[in-house]
Coordinates of C-alpha atoms in Angstrom, one line a residue:
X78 CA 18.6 -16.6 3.2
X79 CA 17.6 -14.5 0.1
X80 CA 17.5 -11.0 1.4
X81 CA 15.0 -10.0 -1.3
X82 CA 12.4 -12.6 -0.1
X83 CA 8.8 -11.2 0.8
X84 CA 8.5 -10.8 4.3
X85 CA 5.4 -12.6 6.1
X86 CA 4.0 -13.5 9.4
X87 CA 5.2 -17.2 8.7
X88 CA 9.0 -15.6 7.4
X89 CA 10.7 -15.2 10.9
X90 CA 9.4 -17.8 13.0
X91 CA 12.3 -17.7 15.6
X92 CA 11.1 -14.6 16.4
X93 CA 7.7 -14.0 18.3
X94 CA 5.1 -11.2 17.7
X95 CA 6.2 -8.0 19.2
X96 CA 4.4 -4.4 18.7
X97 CA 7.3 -2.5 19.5
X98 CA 8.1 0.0 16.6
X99 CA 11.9 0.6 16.3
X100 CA 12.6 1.4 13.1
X101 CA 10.4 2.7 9.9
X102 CA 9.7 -0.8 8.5
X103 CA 8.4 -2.2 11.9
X104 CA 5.2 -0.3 11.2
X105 CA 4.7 -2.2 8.1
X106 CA 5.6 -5.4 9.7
X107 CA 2.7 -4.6 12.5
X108 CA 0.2 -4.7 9.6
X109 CA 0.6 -7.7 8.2
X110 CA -2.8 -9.5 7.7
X111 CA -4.3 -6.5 8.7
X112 CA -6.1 -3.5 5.8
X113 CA -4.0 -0.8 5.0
X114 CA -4.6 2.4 2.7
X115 CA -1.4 2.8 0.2
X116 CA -0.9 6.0 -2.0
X117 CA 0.7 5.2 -5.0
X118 CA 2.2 7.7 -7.9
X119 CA -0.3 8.6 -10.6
X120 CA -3.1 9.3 -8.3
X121 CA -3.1 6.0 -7.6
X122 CA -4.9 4.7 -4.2
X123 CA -4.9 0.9 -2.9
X124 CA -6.7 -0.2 -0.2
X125 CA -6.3 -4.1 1.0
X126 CA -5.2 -6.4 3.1
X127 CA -1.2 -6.4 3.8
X128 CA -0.1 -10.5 3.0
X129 CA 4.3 -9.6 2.1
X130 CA 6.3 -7.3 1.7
X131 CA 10.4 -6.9 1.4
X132 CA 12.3 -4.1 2.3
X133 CA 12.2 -2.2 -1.0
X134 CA 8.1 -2.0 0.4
X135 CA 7.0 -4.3 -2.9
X136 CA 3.8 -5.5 -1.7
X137 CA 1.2 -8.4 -2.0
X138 CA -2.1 -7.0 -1.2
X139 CA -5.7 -9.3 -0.9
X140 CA -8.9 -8.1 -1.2
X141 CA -7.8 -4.5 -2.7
X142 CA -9.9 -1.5 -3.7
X143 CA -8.2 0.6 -6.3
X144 CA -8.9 3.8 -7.2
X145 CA -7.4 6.0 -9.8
X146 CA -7.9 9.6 -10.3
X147 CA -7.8 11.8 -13.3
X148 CA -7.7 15.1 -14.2
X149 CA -9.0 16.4 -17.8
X150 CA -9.5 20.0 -18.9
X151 CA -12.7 21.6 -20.1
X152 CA -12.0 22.4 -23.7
X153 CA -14.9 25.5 -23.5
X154 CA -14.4 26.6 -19.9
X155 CA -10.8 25.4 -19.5
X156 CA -11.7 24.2 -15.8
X157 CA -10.1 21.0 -14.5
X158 CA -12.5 17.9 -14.2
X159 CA -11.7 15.1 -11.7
X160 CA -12.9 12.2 -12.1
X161 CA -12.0 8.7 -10.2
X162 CA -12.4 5.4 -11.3
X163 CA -12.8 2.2 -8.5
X164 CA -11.9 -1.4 -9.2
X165 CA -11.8 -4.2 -6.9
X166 CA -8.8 -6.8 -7.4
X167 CA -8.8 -10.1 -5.9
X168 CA -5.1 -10.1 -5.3
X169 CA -2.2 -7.5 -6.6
X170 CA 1.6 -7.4 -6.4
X171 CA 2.7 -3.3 -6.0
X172 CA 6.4 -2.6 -7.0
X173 CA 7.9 -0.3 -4.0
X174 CA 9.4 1.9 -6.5
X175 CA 5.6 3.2 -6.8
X176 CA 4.7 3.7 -3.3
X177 CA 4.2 7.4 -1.4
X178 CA 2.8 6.2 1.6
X179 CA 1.6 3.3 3.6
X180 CA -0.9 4.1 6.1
X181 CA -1.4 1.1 9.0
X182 CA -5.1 0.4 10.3
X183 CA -6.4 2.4 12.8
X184 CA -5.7 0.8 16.4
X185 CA -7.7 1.1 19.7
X186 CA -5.8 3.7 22.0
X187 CA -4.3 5.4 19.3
X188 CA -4.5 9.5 19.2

């Protein structure tokens, strides 16, 4: 089996559904099909729906929301000016090289 293959919810199907969280990339694994919030470099932000991933955390994402934030400087007052920038994407592939964080949905009973 190709060790770099995206991992899915149809990838491993000798093994069945568990929610036990043993090691880092388990808590991806618990999000597939589910929305997650990814910080990316650049001030990038995704938000979408988890469909693969691989070990290196490359992702296929569905339904994302991206937003991108800048930063430009007031030529007069020299003050820094954010400004962000949304775009919705239908389906996007994120290189793991990229990634900050992965934040999983919000679950029922969590703290």
């Amino acid at each position: 089996m190709n060790k770099n293959r995206l991992v899915s919810h149809l990838s491993k199907p000798w093994q069945g559904p568990t929610s036990t969280v043993e090691e880092p990339l388990d808590l991806i694994r618990l999000s597939l099909d589910e929305r997650i919030y990814v910080k990316m470099r650049n001030d990038r932000e995704l938000k979408g729906k988890l469909n693969a991933y691989d070990q290196h955390l490359n992702m296929i994402l569905g339904d994302v929301e991206e937003t991108v934030t800048t930063m430009e400087i007031d030529e007069e007052t020299y003050e820094e000016i954010y400004k962000t920038t949304k775009r919705n994407i239908s389906m996007l592939f994120v290189r793991g090289d990229g990634v900050i964080l992965v934040s999983p949905p919000l679950r029922s009973g969590a703290l």
